[in-house]
Amino acid sequence: MTDFNQIKKKRIFITGGAGFIGTALTQSLLDYNEIVVYDNLHRDAISKSGLLSSKNVKLIHGDILDYDNLVKSMVGSHIVVHLAAIAGVDAVMEDMARTLKGNIIGIFKVLEELRQYPTWGEWVIFSTRKVLGTFA
């Protein structure tokens, strides 16, 4: 298990940070870091959490497919955590093409930015099987 208290004085950029996992991660990291949550607020758990009142948390309403806004928002980050995805069987069944585009092209855009600028600090990409919906 990671001791989040070891991560200090970093600007941490979290795509999909307003979701359930992102909100929990933000809570774990905010005492010693600046957290930038980048999210389209489709699944908005962070607004009800009270975290947005912290001086260490900044919310940027943006979509992972908006490359220009994504890149501009990432500037100055020491750690990038990619959580953004369209998740759930219902979302997949409603619009499979949109789901795949968001999940596959979204991660591609984040990786492309990280590849172009190797000076970015650490980065983490993780997901749940819910992202694959009925494809799993």
mmCIF file of C-alpha atoms in Angstrom, residues 12 29 67 86 89 132 135:
data_model
loop_
_atom_site.group_PDB
_atom_site.id
_atom_site.type_symbol
_atom_site.label_atom_id
_atom_site.label_comp_id
_atom_site.label_asym_id
_atom_site.label_seq_id
_atom_site.Cartn_x
_atom_site.Cartn_y
_atom_site.Cartn_z
ATOM 1 C CA ILE A 12 -0.584 16.598 -9.228
ATOM 2 C CA LEU A 29 -3.013 13.694 -1.532
ATOM 3 C CA TYR A 67 -6.310 18.357 -26.579
ATOM 4 C CA ILE A 86 -16.382 6.579 -19.825
ATOM 5 C CA VAL A 89 -22.215 -1.139 -19.142
ATOM 6 C CA LEU A 132 -14.559 -1.926 -20.804
ATOM 7 C CA PHE A 135 -16.376 -5.937 -23.746
#
